[in-house]
């Protein structure tokens, strides 16, 4: 039915008992309203309105069509109101993935603040160290450690991430002084992996670059478990300093080879390159941009110092 859009016009004309007044309220020329009604009548195969110089009345067909036209008009009006409400009060769900350690240590607090500010926006957080395909998983955002390899995605830099090499004070007391990364090959080390891929231990100083590729005495896919193993004296760990502030301050852990550990990692907020992001996503981006100072303090050395 080509002229279905004329049904709300028909309902408005009958409501106001006037073509001219309906045209005025709808901000349309009277001739346009009249033409649309005539085209609707042609589509339906009969007159809807009996017109006279002073009044309007419904035909039998018009009486049959009017309830349906009013229903369509009410539905369209409701949709417009919902759109206006959404503009003033954004709604929807944000599907987000982030590493477990970052989710527990920082994002849980930030997300709680975001939802308190925008209670009509729900957050569905997948806290996982596994790589998530944003398209297949229908993700709005991903927190990832850069650099970004996928050029189809947009990345907002949040903060450098300071990684450190740490050892328990008890284990350090049992070992000789460690002054060079090559010594690590003969020492107990806790290596982290994600789905079998071992996170590299790279070191550089004075134009010398070294990569430790051996599996280590223990392997783990969870940073928190690696931290606890390190605290128990099971080996040396390589973790973000943000996870170790408390233990370093309490002298339960010590840092090793600080000048050798390159600080080349960056936390990114990644999302798909879309021309028109929904308001819920725009607000989330603005919120994370607002919190970049806090995130930087947490993920860099400032929080420890």
CSV table of C-alpha atoms in Angstrom, one decimal:
chain,number,residue,atom,x,y,z
A,1,UNK,CA,0.0,0.0,0.0
A,2,UNK,CA,1.8,3.1,-1.3
A,3,UNK,CA,-0.2,5.7,0.7
A,4,UNK,CA,0.0,4.2,4.1
A,5,UNK,CA,1.8,7.4,5.3
A,6,UNK,CA,-1.5,9.2,4.6
A,7,UNK,CA,-3.4,7.3,7.3
A,8,UNK,CA,-2.1,9.4,10.2
A,9,UNK,CA,-3.1,12.5,8.1
A,10,UNK,CA,-6.6,11.1,7.7
A,11,UNK,CA,-6.9,10.5,11.4
A,12,UNK,CA,-5.7,14.1,12.2
A,13,UNK,CA,-8.2,15.6,9.7
A,14,UNK,CA,-11.0,13.8,11.4
A,15,UNK,CA,-9.8,14.6,14.9
A,16,UNK,CA,-9.7,18.3,14.0
A,17,UNK,CA,-12.7,18.2,11.6
A,18,UNK,CA,-10.6,20.4,9.3
A,19,UNK,CA,-8.2,20.0,6.5
A,20,UNK,CA,-6.8,23.5,7.1
A,21,UNK,CA,-6.3,23.0,10.8
A,22,UNK,CA,-4.7,19.6,10.3
A,23,UNK,CA,-2.3,21.1,7.7
A,24,UNK,CA,-1.4,23.9,10.1
A,25,UNK,CA,-0.6,21.6,13.1
A,26,UNK,CA,1.4,19.3,10.9
A,27,UNK,CA,3.2,22.2,9.2
A,28,UNK,CA,2.1,21.1,5.7
A,29,UNK,CA,0.4,22.9,2.9
A,30,UNK,CA,-3.4,22.3,2.9
A,31,UNK,CA,-3.1,21.2,-0.7
A,32,UNK,CA,-0.6,18.5,0.3
A,33,UNK,CA,-2.9,17.1,2.9
A,34,UNK,CA,-5.9,17.1,0.6
A,35,UNK,CA,-3.9,15.4,-2.2
A,36,UNK,CA,-2.6,12.7,0.2
A,37,UNK,CA,-6.1,11.9,1.3
A,38,UNK,CA,-7.3,11.7,-2.3
A,39,UNK,CA,-4.5,9.3,-3.2
A,40,UNK,CA,-5.4,7.2,-0.1
A,41,UNK,CA,-9.0,7.0,-1.3
A,42,UNK,CA,-7.8,5.9,-4.7
A,43,UNK,CA,-5.7,3.2,-3.1
A,44,UNK,CA,-8.6,2.0,-1.0
A,45,UNK,CA,-11.1,2.2,-3.8
A,46,UNK,CA,-13.6,4.5,-2.2
A,47,UNK,CA,-14.3,7.8,-0.5
A,48,UNK,CA,-13.4,8.2,3.2
A,49,UNK,CA,-14.7,11.7,3.8
A,50,UNK,CA,-17.8,13.5,2.7
A,51,UNK,CA,-16.8,17.1,2.3
A,52,UNK,CA,-19.0,20.2,2.4
A,53,UNK,CA,-18.2,23.9,2.7
A,54,UNK,CA,-18.8,23.8,6.5
A,55,UNK,CA,-18.3,20.3,7.8
A,56,UNK,CA,-16.8,16.9,7.2
A,57,UNK,CA,-18.3,13.5,7.8
A,58,UNK,CA,-17.1,9.9,7.4
A,59,UNK,CA,-18.3,7.6,4.8
A,60,UNK,CA,-19.0,3.9,5.7
A,61,UNK,CA,-15.5,3.1,4.4
A,62,UNK,CA,-14.1,6.0,6.4
A,63,UNK,CA,-15.7,4.6,9.6
A,64,UNK,CA,-14.0,1.3,9.0
A,65,UNK,CA,-10.6,2.8,8.2
A,66,UNK,CA,-10.5,5.4,11.0
A,67,UNK,CA,-9.7,3.1,14.0
A,68,UNK,CA,-6.8,1.6,12.1
A,69,UNK,CA,-5.6,5.0,11.0
A,70,UNK,CA,-5.8,6.3,14.6
A,71,UNK,CA,-3.8,3.2,15.8
A,72,UNK,CA,-1.1,4.0,13.3
A,73,UNK,CA,-1.1,7.7,14.2
A,74,UNK,CA,-0.8,6.8,17.9
A,75,UNK,CA,2.1,4.3,17.2
A,76,UNK,CA,4.0,7.0,15.1
A,77,UNK,CA,3.5,9.5,17.9
A,78,UNK,CA,4.7,7.1,20.5
A,79,UNK,CA,7.8,6.3,18.4
A,80,UNK,CA,8.6,10.0,18.2
A,81,UNK,CA,8.2,10.4,21.9
A,82,UNK,CA,10.5,7.5,22.6
A,83,UNK,CA,13.1,8.9,20.3
A,84,UNK,CA,12.9,12.3,22.1
A,85,UNK,CA,13.2,10.5,25.5
A,86,UNK,CA,16.2,8.5,24.2
A,87,UNK,CA,17.9,11.8,23.2
A,88,UNK,CA,17.4,13.2,26.7
A,89,UNK,CA,17.9,9.9,28.5
A,90,UNK,CA,20.2,7.5,26.6
A,91,UNK,CA,19.3,3.8,26.9
A,92,UNK,CA,20.8,0.5,25.8
A,93,UNK,CA,23.5,-2.0,26.6
A,94,UNK,CA,27.2,-1.6,26.1
A,95,UNK,CA,29.0,-4.9,25.4
A,96,UNK,CA,32.6,-4.5,26.6
A,97,UNK,CA,35.6,-6.9,26.9
A,98,UNK,CA,38.6,-6.2,29.1
A,99,UNK,CA,41.5,-8.1,30.7
A,100,UNK,CA,40.6,-9.7,34.0
A,101,UNK,CA,43.3,-7.8,36.0
A,102,UNK,CA,42.3,-4.5,34.6
A,103,UNK,CA,38.6,-5.2,35.2
A,104,UNK,CA,39.1,-6.1,38.8
A,105,UNK,CA,41.7,-3.5,39.8
A,106,UNK,CA,40.2,-0.5,38.0
A,107,UNK,CA,37.3,-0.9,35.6
A,108,UNK,CA,34.9,-2.2,38.2
A,109,UNK,CA,35.1,1.1,40.0
A,110,UNK,CA,34.9,3.2,36.9
A,111,UNK,CA,32.0,1.3,35.5
A,112,UNK,CA,30.0,1.6,38.7
A,113,UNK,CA,30.5,5.4,38.5
A,114,UNK,CA,29.4,5.4,34.9
A,115,UNK,CA,26.2,3.5,35.6
A,116,UNK,CA,25.4,5.8,38.5
A,117,UNK,CA,25.7,8.7,36.2
A,118,UNK,CA,23.7,7.0,33.4
A,119,UNK,CA,21.4,4.5,35.1
A,120,UNK,CA,19.5,3.8,31.9
A,121,UNK,CA,22.7,2.4,30.1
A,122,UNK,CA,23.5,-1.2,31.0
A,123,UNK,CA,27.0,-2.6,30.9
A,124,UNK,CA,27.7,-6.2,29.9
A,125,UNK,CA,31.4,-6.8,30.7
A,126,UNK,CA,33.2,-9.9,29.5
A,127,UNK,CA,36.3,-10.0,31.7
A,128,UNK,CA,38.7,-12.3,29.9
A,129,UNK,CA,42.3,-12.4,28.8
A,130,UNK,CA,41.2,-14.1,25.5
A,131,UNK,CA,41.2,-12.1,22.3
A,132,UNK,CA,37.6,-11.3,21.4
A,133,UNK,CA,36.5,-10.6,17.8
A,134,UNK,CA,34.5,-7.4,18.1
A,135,UNK,CA,32.3,-8.1,15.1
A,136,UNK,CA,31.6,-11.8,15.8
A,137,UNK,CA,31.0,-11.1,19.5
A,138,UNK,CA,28.9,-7.9,18.8
A,139,UNK,CA,31.2,-5.9,21.1
A,140,UNK,CA,30.9,-2.1,21.4
A,141,UNK,CA,34.3,-1.6,23.1
A,142,UNK,CA,37.5,-3.6,24.0
A,143,UNK,CA,40.3,-2.6,26.3
A,144,UNK,CA,43.5,-3.9,24.7
A,145,UNK,CA,47.2,-3.6,25.2
A,146,UNK,CA,48.6,-1.8,22.2
A,147,UNK,CA,49.9,-1.5,19.6
A,148,UNK,CA,46.7,-2.0,17.5
A,149,UNK,CA,47.2,-4.3,14.5
A,150,UNK,CA,43.7,-4.1,13.1
A,151,UNK,CA,43.4,-0.9,10.9
A,152,UNK,CA,39.6,-1.3,10.7
A,153,UNK,CA,39.3,-0.4,14.4
A,154,UNK,CA,39.6,3.0,16.1
A,155,UNK,CA,41.8,3.2,19.2
A,156,UNK,CA,41.8,5.9,21.9
A,157,UNK,CA,45.0,5.9,23.9
A,158,UNK,CA,44.2,5.7,27.7
A,159,UNK,CA,47.6,5.4,29.3
A,160,UNK,CA,51.1,3.8,29.1
A,161,UNK,CA,51.2,0.6,31.1
A,162,UNK,CA,54.3,0.1,33.2
A,163,UNK,CA,55.4,-3.5,33.4
A,164,UNK,CA,58.0,-4.6,36.0
A,165,UNK,CA,60.0,-7.7,36.9
A,166,UNK,CA,59.3,-8.6,40.6
A,167,UNK,CA,60.5,-11.2,43.1
A,168,UNK,CA,59.5,-12.0,46.7
A,169,UNK,CA,61.8,-10.6,49.3
A,170,UNK,CA,62.3,-14.1,50.7
A,171,UNK,CA,63.3,-15.6,47.4
A,172,UNK,CA,65.6,-12.6,46.6
A,173,UNK,CA,67.4,-13.2,49.9
A,174,UNK,CA,68.2,-16.8,48.7
A,175,UNK,CA,69.5,-15.8,45.3
A,176,UNK,CA,72.7,-14.0,44.2
A,177,UNK,CA,72.3,-10.4,43.0
A,178,UNK,CA,70.6,-10.3,39.6
A,179,UNK,CA,72.2,-7.6,37.4
A,180,UNK,CA,71.6,-9.0,33.9
A,181,UNK,CA,68.6,-10.6,32.1
A,182,UNK,CA,70.7,-13.6,31.0
A,183,UNK,CA,70.7,-14.7,34.7
A,184,UNK,CA,67.0,-15.3,34.4
A,185,UNK,CA,67.5,-18.4,32.3
A,186,UNK,CA,68.8,-20.3,35.4
A,187,UNK,CA,66.3,-18.9,37.8
A,188,UNK,CA,62.7,-19.9,38.6
A,189,UNK,CA,60.3,-17.8,36.5
A,190,UNK,CA,56.6,-17.6,36.2
A,191,UNK,CA,55.5,-17.1,32.6
A,192,UNK,CA,52.1,-15.9,31.6
A,193,UNK,CA,50.3,-17.1,28.5
A,194,UNK,CA,47.0,-16.3,26.7
A,195,UNK,CA,45.6,-19.4,24.9
A,196,UNK,CA,49.1,-20.9,24.6
A,197,UNK,CA,50.8,-17.7,23.5
A,198,UNK,CA,53.5,-16.7,25.9
A,199,UNK,CA,53.8,-13.0,26.7
A,200,UNK,CA,57.3,-12.1,25.7
A,201,UNK,CA,60.0,-11.0,28.2
A,202,UNK,CA,62.0,-8.5,26.3
A,203,UNK,CA,64.8,-6.4,27.8
A,204,UNK,CA,67.0,-3.7,26.4
A,205,UNK,CA,69.8,-1.4,27.8
A,206,UNK,CA,72.8,0.3,26.3
A,207,UNK,CA,72.0,-0.9,22.7
A,208,UNK,CA,71.7,-4.5,24.0
A,209,UNK,CA,68.4,-6.3,23.4
A,210,UNK,CA,67.6,-9.7,25.0
A,211,UNK,CA,64.4,-11.8,24.8
A,212,UNK,CA,63.8,-14.6,27.2
A,213,UNK,CA,61.8,-17.3,25.3
A,214,UNK,CA,62.0,-20.3,27.6
A,215,UNK,CA,58.7,-21.5,29.2
A,216,UNK,CA,59.8,-20.9,32.8
A,217,UNK,CA,59.5,-23.1,35.8
A,218,UNK,CA,55.8,-22.3,36.1
A,219,UNK,CA,53.2,-21.1,33.5
A,220,UNK,CA,49.9,-19.5,34.1
A,221,UNK,CA,47.0,-17.8,32.2
A,222,UNK,CA,45.9,-15.6,35.1
A,223,UNK,CA,47.9,-12.5,36.3
A,224,UNK,CA,46.5,-12.7,39.8
A,225,UNK,CA,47.6,-16.3,40.2
A,226,UNK,CA,51.0,-15.4,38.9
A,227,UNK,CA,51.2,-12.6,41.5
A,228,UNK,CA,50.3,-15.0,44.3
A,229,UNK,CA,52.8,-17.6,43.1
A,230,UNK,CA,55.5,-14.8,43.2
A,231,UNK,CA,54.5,-13.8,46.7
A,232,UNK,CA,54.8,-17.4,47.8
A,233,UNK,CA,58.4,-17.5,46.5
A,234,UNK,CA,57.7,-19.8,43.5
A,235,UNK,CA,59.5,-17.6,41.0
A,236,UNK,CA,60.0,-14.2,39.4
A,237,UNK,CA,57.0,-12.6,37.7
A,238,UNK,CA,56.6,-10.0,34.9
A,239,UNK,CA,53.4,-8.0,35.6
A,240,UNK,CA,51.9,-4.5,35.4
A,241,UNK,CA,53.0,-2.4,38.3
A,242,UNK,CA,49.4,-1.5,39.0
A,243,UNK,CA,48.9,-5.0,40.4
A,244,UNK,CA,51.8,-4.8,42.8
A,245,UNK,CA,51.6,-1.4,44.5
A,246,UNK,CA,50.5,-2.7,47.9
A,247,UNK,CA,53.1,-5.5,48.0
A,248,UNK,CA,55.9,-3.3,46.9
A,249,UNK,CA,55.1,-0.7,49.6
A,250,UNK,CA,55.0,-3.4,52.2
A,251,UNK,CA,58.4,-4.7,51.0
A,252,UNK,CA,56.9,-8.1,50.3
A,253,UNK,CA,58.1,-7.8,46.7
A,254,UNK,CA,61.2,-6.2,45.1
A,255,UNK,CA,61.8,-5.0,41.6
A,256,UNK,CA,64.5,-6.5,39.4
A,257,UNK,CA,66.4,-5.1,36.4
A,258,UNK,CA,64.4,-1.9,36.3
A,259,UNK,CA,66.6,-0.1,33.7
A,260,UNK,CA,66.3,-3.2,31.4
A,261,UNK,CA,62.5,-3.4,31.3
A,262,UNK,CA,61.2,-1.5,28.2
A,263,UNK,CA,58.1,0.7,28.8
A,264,UNK,CA,56.5,0.3,25.4
A,265,UNK,CA,53.1,-0.9,26.3
A,266,UNK,CA,49.9,1.2,26.0
A,267,UNK,CA,46.3,0.6,27.1
A,268,UNK,CA,43.8,1.4,24.4
A,269,UNK,CA,40.1,1.7,24.2
A,270,UNK,CA,39.1,0.1,20.9
A,271,UNK,CA,35.9,0.4,19.0
A,272,UNK,CA,34.6,-0.2,15.5
A,273,UNK,CA,34.9,2.7,13.0
A,274,UNK,CA,31.4,3.8,12.6
A,275,UNK,CA,30.3,7.2,11.3
A,276,UNK,CA,27.3,7.6,13.6
A,277,UNK,CA,28.0,6.1,17.0
A,278,UNK,CA,24.9,5.7,19.2
A,279,UNK,CA,24.6,8.1,22.1
A,280,UNK,CA,25.4,5.5,24.7
A,281,UNK,CA,28.8,4.9,23.0
A,282,UNK,CA,29.5,8.6,22.7
A,283,UNK,CA,28.8,9.1,26.4
A,284,UNK,CA,31.1,6.1,27.3
A,285,UNK,CA,33.9,7.5,25.1
A,286,UNK,CA,33.5,10.9,26.8
A,287,UNK,CA,33.6,9.3,30.2
A,288,UNK,CA,36.7,7.3,29.5
A,289,UNK,CA,38.4,10.5,28.1
A,290,UNK,CA,37.5,12.3,31.3
A,291,UNK,CA,39.1,9.5,33.4
A,292,UNK,CA,42.3,9.3,31.4
A,293,UNK,CA,44.3,11.1,34.1
A,294,UNK,CA,43.1,8.6,36.8
A,295,UNK,CA,43.8,5.7,34.5
A,296,UNK,CA,47.3,7.0,33.7
A,297,UNK,CA,48.1,7.4,37.4
A,298,UNK,CA,47.0,3.9,38.1
A,299,UNK,CA,48.7,2.1,35.2
A,300,UNK,CA,52.0,4.1,35.3
A,301,UNK,CA,54.5,4.4,38.1
A,302,UNK,CA,52.8,7.4,39.7
A,303,UNK,CA,50.5,5.2,41.7
A,304,UNK,CA,53.4,3.4,43.3
A,305,UNK,CA,55.7,6.4,43.8
